[in-house]
CSV table of C-alpha atoms in Angstrom, one decimal:
chain,number,residue,atom,x,y,z
O,253,ASP,CA,15.9,-7.4,-4.4
O,254,VAL,CA,12.3,-7.6,-5.5
O,255,LYS,CA,11.5,-5.3,-8.4
O,256,VAL,CA,8.1,-4.1,-9.4
O,257,THR,CA,8.3,-2.1,-12.6
O,258,GLN,CA,5.6,0.2,-13.9
O,259,SER,CA,6.4,1.0,-17.5
O,260,SER,CA,5.0,4.5,-17.6
O,261,ARG,CA,5.8,7.0,-14.9
O,262,TYR,CA,3.9,9.9,-16.4
O,263,LEU,CA,1.0,9.8,-18.9
O,264,VAL,CA,-1.4,12.4,-20.3
O,265,LYS,CA,-4.5,11.1,-22.0
O,266,ARG,CA,-7.7,12.6,-23.4
O,267,THR,CA,-11.1,11.9,-22.1
O,268,GLY,CA,-12.6,8.8,-23.7
O,269,GLU,CA,-9.2,7.2,-24.6
O,270,LYS,CA,-8.5,3.7,-23.7
O,271,VAL,CA,-5.5,3.6,-21.3
O,272,PHE,CA,-3.3,0.7,-20.4
O,273,LEU,CA,-1.0,0.7,-17.3
O,274,GLU,CA,1.5,-2.1,-17.3
O,275,CYS,CA,3.2,-3.6,-14.3
O,276,VAL,CA,5.8,-6.4,-14.2
O,277,GLN,CA,7.4,-8.1,-11.2
O,278,ASP,CA,10.5,-10.2,-11.3
O,279,MET,CA,10.1,-12.4,-8.2
O,280,ASP,CA,7.5,-15.0,-9.3
O,281,HIS,CA,4.9,-13.6,-6.9
O,282,GLU,CA,1.4,-15.0,-7.1
O,283,ASN,CA,-0.5,-11.9,-5.9
O,284,MET,CA,-0.6,-8.6,-7.6
O,285,PHE,CA,-2.5,-5.4,-6.9
O,286,TRP,CA,-3.5,-2.1,-8.4
O,287,TYR,CA,-4.0,0.8,-6.0
O,288,ARG,CA,-5.0,4.3,-6.6
O,289,GLN,CA,-3.6,7.1,-4.5
O,290,ASP,CA,-5.2,10.5,-4.1
O,291,PRO,CA,-4.4,13.3,-1.6
O,292,GLY,CA,-6.4,13.0,1.6
O,293,LEU,CA,-7.8,9.6,0.6
O,294,GLY,CA,-4.7,7.4,1.0
O,295,LEU,CA,-4.4,4.2,-1.1
O,296,ARG,CA,-7.5,2.5,-2.3
O,297,LEU,CA,-7.6,-0.9,-3.9
O,298,ILE,CA,-8.9,-1.1,-7.4
O,299,TYR,CA,-8.3,-4.8,-8.3
O,300,PHE,CA,-6.1,-7.6,-7.3
O,301,SER,CA,-5.1,-11.0,-8.7
O,302,TYR,CA,-4.1,-14.0,-6.6
O,303,ASP,CA,-3.0,-16.1,-9.6
O,304,VAL,CA,-2.7,-16.1,-13.4
O,305,LYS,CA,-6.0,-15.3,-15.0
O,306,MET,CA,-7.7,-14.8,-11.6
O,307,LYS,CA,-8.9,-11.4,-10.5
O,308,GLU,CA,-11.0,-9.9,-7.8
O,309,LYS,CA,-12.6,-6.5,-7.4
O,310,GLY,CA,-11.2,-4.2,-4.8
O,311,ASP,CA,-12.9,-1.3,-3.2
O,312,ILE,CA,-13.2,1.0,-6.2
O,313,PRO,CA,-13.3,-1.2,-9.4
O,314,GLU,CA,-15.8,1.0,-11.3
O,315,GLY,CA,-14.4,2.3,-14.6
O,316,TYR,CA,-11.4,-0.1,-14.5
O,317,SER,CA,-10.6,-3.6,-15.7
O,318,VAL,CA,-7.5,-5.8,-15.4
O,319,SER,CA,-5.7,-8.5,-17.2
O,320,ARG,CA,-3.3,-11.1,-16.0
O,321,GLU,CA,-2.3,-13.5,-18.8
O,322,LYS,CA,1.2,-14.2,-17.4
O,323,LYS,CA,2.3,-14.5,-13.8
O,324,GLU,CA,4.7,-11.6,-13.9
O,325,ARG,CA,2.5,-9.1,-15.6
O,326,PHE,CA,-0.7,-7.3,-14.3
O,327,SER,CA,-2.3,-4.7,-16.5
O,328,LEU,CA,-4.8,-2.0,-15.5
O,329,ILE,CA,-7.2,-0.9,-18.2
O,330,LEU,CA,-9.3,2.3,-18.3
O,331,GLU,CA,-11.8,1.5,-21.1
O,332,SER,CA,-12.8,5.1,-21.5
O,333,ALA,CA,-10.7,7.5,-19.4
O,334,SER,CA,-12.5,10.3,-17.5
O,335,THR,CA,-11.1,13.3,-15.7
O,336,ASN,CA,-12.0,11.9,-12.3
O,337,GLN,CA,-9.5,9.1,-13.0
O,338,THR,CA,-6.6,11.5,-12.9
O,339,SER,CA,-4.5,10.1,-10.1
O,340,MET,CA,-1.4,8.2,-9.1
O,341,TYR,CA,-1.6,4.5,-9.7
O,342,LEU,CA,0.5,2.1,-7.7
O,343,CYS,CA,1.1,-1.5,-8.6
O,344,ALA,CA,2.2,-4.0,-6.0
O,345,SER,CA,3.1,-7.7,-5.7
O,346,ARG,CA,3.3,-10.3,-2.9
O,347,GLU,CA,4.2,-13.9,-2.5
O,348,GLY,CA,1.3,-16.2,-2.2
O,349,ALA,CA,0.3,-18.1,1.0
O,350,GLY,CA,2.6,-17.2,3.9
O,351,GLY,CA,4.1,-14.2,2.2
O,352,ASN,CA,3.4,-10.9,4.0
O,353,THR,CA,5.4,-8.1,2.6
O,354,ILE,CA,3.9,-6.3,-0.3
O,355,TYR,CA,6.3,-4.7,-2.7
O,356,PHE,CA,5.3,-1.5,-4.6
O,357,GLY,CA,6.3,-0.1,-7.9
O,358,GLU,CA,7.3,3.6,-8.3
O,359,GLY,CA,3.8,4.6,-9.4
O,360,SER,CA,2.3,6.0,-12.6
O,361,TRP,CA,1.0,9.5,-12.7
O,362,LEU,CA,-2.0,9.7,-15.0
O,363,THR,CA,-3.6,12.9,-16.1
O,364,VAL,CA,-6.8,12.8,-18.1
O,365,VAL,CA,-7.6,16.1,-19.9
P,172,ALA,CA,-15.1,-4.2,6.8
P,173,GLN,CA,-11.9,-3.1,8.4
P,174,THR,CA,-10.9,0.5,8.6
P,175,VAL,CA,-7.7,2.2,9.4
P,176,THR,CA,-7.5,5.7,10.8
P,177,GLN,CA,-4.6,8.1,11.0
P,178,SER,CA,-5.7,11.1,12.8
P,179,GLN,CA,-2.6,13.3,12.2
P,180,PRO,CA,-2.5,14.5,8.5
P,181,GLU,CA,0.8,16.2,9.2
P,182,MET,CA,3.5,16.0,11.8
P,183,SER,CA,6.9,17.7,12.2
P,184,VAL,CA,10.0,16.8,14.3
P,185,GLN,CA,13.4,18.3,14.8
P,186,GLU,CA,16.3,16.3,13.6
P,187,ALA,CA,17.6,13.9,16.3
P,188,GLU,CA,14.3,14.1,18.2
P,189,THR,CA,11.7,11.4,18.6
P,190,VAL,CA,8.2,11.5,17.0
P,191,THR,CA,5.2,9.2,17.3
P,192,LEU,CA,2.7,8.7,14.6
P,193,SER,CA,-0.8,7.4,15.6
P,194,CYS,CA,-2.9,4.8,14.0
P,195,THR,CA,-6.1,3.1,15.1
P,196,TYR,CA,-8.0,0.4,13.3
P,197,ASP,CA,-11.4,-1.3,13.5
P,198,THR,CA,-11.8,-5.0,13.1
P,199,SER,CA,-13.7,-7.9,14.5
P,200,GLU,CA,-11.0,-10.4,13.8
P,201,SER,CA,-8.5,-11.7,16.3
P,202,ASP,CA,-5.6,-12.4,14.0
P,203,TYR,CA,-4.2,-10.0,11.5
P,204,TYR,CA,-1.1,-8.1,10.5
P,205,LEU,CA,-0.4,-4.4,10.8
P,206,PHE,CA,2.2,-2.5,8.9
P,207,TRP,CA,3.8,0.9,8.6
P,208,TYR,CA,4.9,1.9,5.1
P,209,LYS,CA,6.9,4.9,4.2
P,210,GLN,CA,6.6,6.8,0.9
P,211,PRO,CA,9.3,9.4,0.3
P,212,PRO,CA,9.1,12.1,-2.3
P,213,SER,CA,10.5,9.6,-4.9
P,214,ARG,CA,7.1,7.8,-4.4
P,215,GLN,CA,8.5,4.3,-3.9
P,216,MET,CA,6.5,2.8,-1.1
P,217,ILE,CA,8.7,0.8,1.3
P,218,LEU,CA,7.9,-1.3,4.3
P,219,VAL,CA,9.1,0.1,7.6
P,220,ILE,CA,7.9,-2.4,10.1
P,221,ARG,CA,5.4,-5.2,10.6
P,222,GLN,CA,3.5,-6.6,13.6
P,223,GLU,CA,1.6,-9.9,13.9
P,224,ALA,CA,-1.4,-9.5,16.1
P,225,TYR,CA,-0.8,-12.7,17.9
P,226,LYS,CA,2.6,-11.5,19.1
P,227,GLN,CA,2.5,-9.4,22.3
P,228,GLN,CA,6.0,-8.1,21.9
P,229,ASN,CA,6.2,-4.8,20.0
P,230,ALA,CA,8.1,-5.0,16.8
P,231,THR,CA,11.4,-3.0,16.4
P,232,GLU,CA,13.5,-2.2,13.4
P,233,ASN,CA,16.6,-0.1,14.3
P,234,ARG,CA,15.2,3.4,15.1
P,235,PHE,CA,11.6,2.4,14.3
P,236,SER,CA,9.4,0.8,16.9
P,237,VAL,CA,5.7,0.3,17.4
P,238,ASN,CA,3.4,0.5,20.4
P,239,PHE,CA,0.8,-2.2,19.7
P,240,GLN,CA,-2.2,-2.1,21.9
P,241,LYS,CA,-4.5,-4.9,20.7
P,242,ALA,CA,-7.4,-4.2,23.1
P,243,ALA,CA,-7.4,-0.5,22.2
P,244,LYS,CA,-6.9,-1.3,18.5
P,245,SER,CA,-4.0,1.1,18.4
P,246,PHE,CA,-0.7,0.8,16.5
P,247,SER,CA,1.6,3.8,16.8
P,248,LEU,CA,5.0,4.2,15.2
P,249,LYS,CA,7.8,5.8,17.1
P,250,ILE,CA,10.8,7.1,15.2
P,251,SER,CA,13.8,7.8,17.4
P,252,ASP,CA,16.8,10.0,16.5
P,253,SER,CA,14.9,11.4,13.5
P,254,GLN,CA,16.9,12.0,10.4
P,255,LEU,CA,16.3,14.2,7.4
P,256,GLY,CA,15.8,11.1,5.3
P,257,ASP,CA,12.9,10.1,7.4
P,258,ALA,CA,10.8,12.9,5.9
P,259,ALA,CA,8.0,11.1,4.0
P,260,MET,CA,4.4,10.2,4.0
P,261,TYR,CA,3.7,7.3,6.4
P,262,PHE,CA,0.9,4.9,5.9
P,263,CYS,CA,-0.5,2.5,8.5
P,264,ALA,CA,-2.0,-0.6,7.0
P,265,TYR,CA,-4.0,-3.7,8.0
P,266,ARG,CA,-4.3,-7.2,6.5
P,267,SER,CA,-6.5,-10.0,7.6
P,268,THR,CA,-5.2,-13.5,8.0
P,269,ASN,CA,-8.6,-15.1,7.7
P,270,PRO,CA,-8.9,-17.1,4.4
P,271,ASN,CA,-12.7,-16.9,4.6
P,272,SER,CA,-12.7,-13.1,4.7
P,273,GLY,CA,-13.8,-12.7,1.1
P,274,GLY,CA,-10.4,-11.7,-0.2
P,275,SER,CA,-9.4,-9.5,2.7
P,276,ASN,CA,-6.5,-11.7,3.6
P,277,TYR,CA,-4.9,-10.8,0.2
P,278,LYS,CA,-5.2,-7.0,0.4
P,279,LEU,CA,-3.9,-4.2,2.5
P,280,THR,CA,-6.3,-1.6,3.8
P,281,PHE,CA,-4.5,1.7,4.3
P,282,GLY,CA,-5.0,4.8,6.4
P,283,LYS,CA,-5.0,8.2,4.7
P,284,GLY,CA,-1.4,8.8,5.7
P,285,THR,CA,0.6,11.2,7.9
P,286,LEU,CA,3.1,13.6,6.2
P,287,LEU,CA,6.2,13.8,8.4
P,288,THR,CA,8.5,16.8,8.1
P,289,VAL,CA,12.0,16.7,9.6
P,290,ASN,CA,13.4,20.1,10.5
P,291,PRO,CA,17.2,20.5,10.5
């Protein structure tokens, strides 16, 4: 089975802190994604990466950056956390060309106080 | 840009009954994929069913089936013989297959979700 692991399930951070959310997948997938999930808004794409060191902005990239130094790891970075970034963050991965199914991690609940 | 609309924020069904969740989408493309994902309270999002737009036959996975109406841009999910374990948030999603779509062929665009409650 494909496994997408988000290292932190629950985090509480202070406004202005730098926050790292880590995601690792074990199936050699080329594509990785970070989504944000909020009630009534569904899932919105923050950033995605189609290969190592390659990244593309999604629909709501403001206030976030990402890093993909190794194929299996995709990190989401909040340079200066704000209260409006309190949310559930979902990481996902997918095979490259021809692969259709996206596999999700269990999510990271981030609260910014 | 593609959009996905789920008009039912919440639905409920009696155990063993059948329920249909609605989804419509907007696109100018002719080839794409549509998905239904399930997110139970544990939060792990899992794929329920997938439909390729070029296929006329509706996809089926055990108790789950879709009614894909391409011209109407409608993609509803039918759950037969509902079970307590079906209770979850259900998301409809769209993905382009066009490699020249500015990255849209990589990402899923989701609807806002429908919360399904199954009553014993």
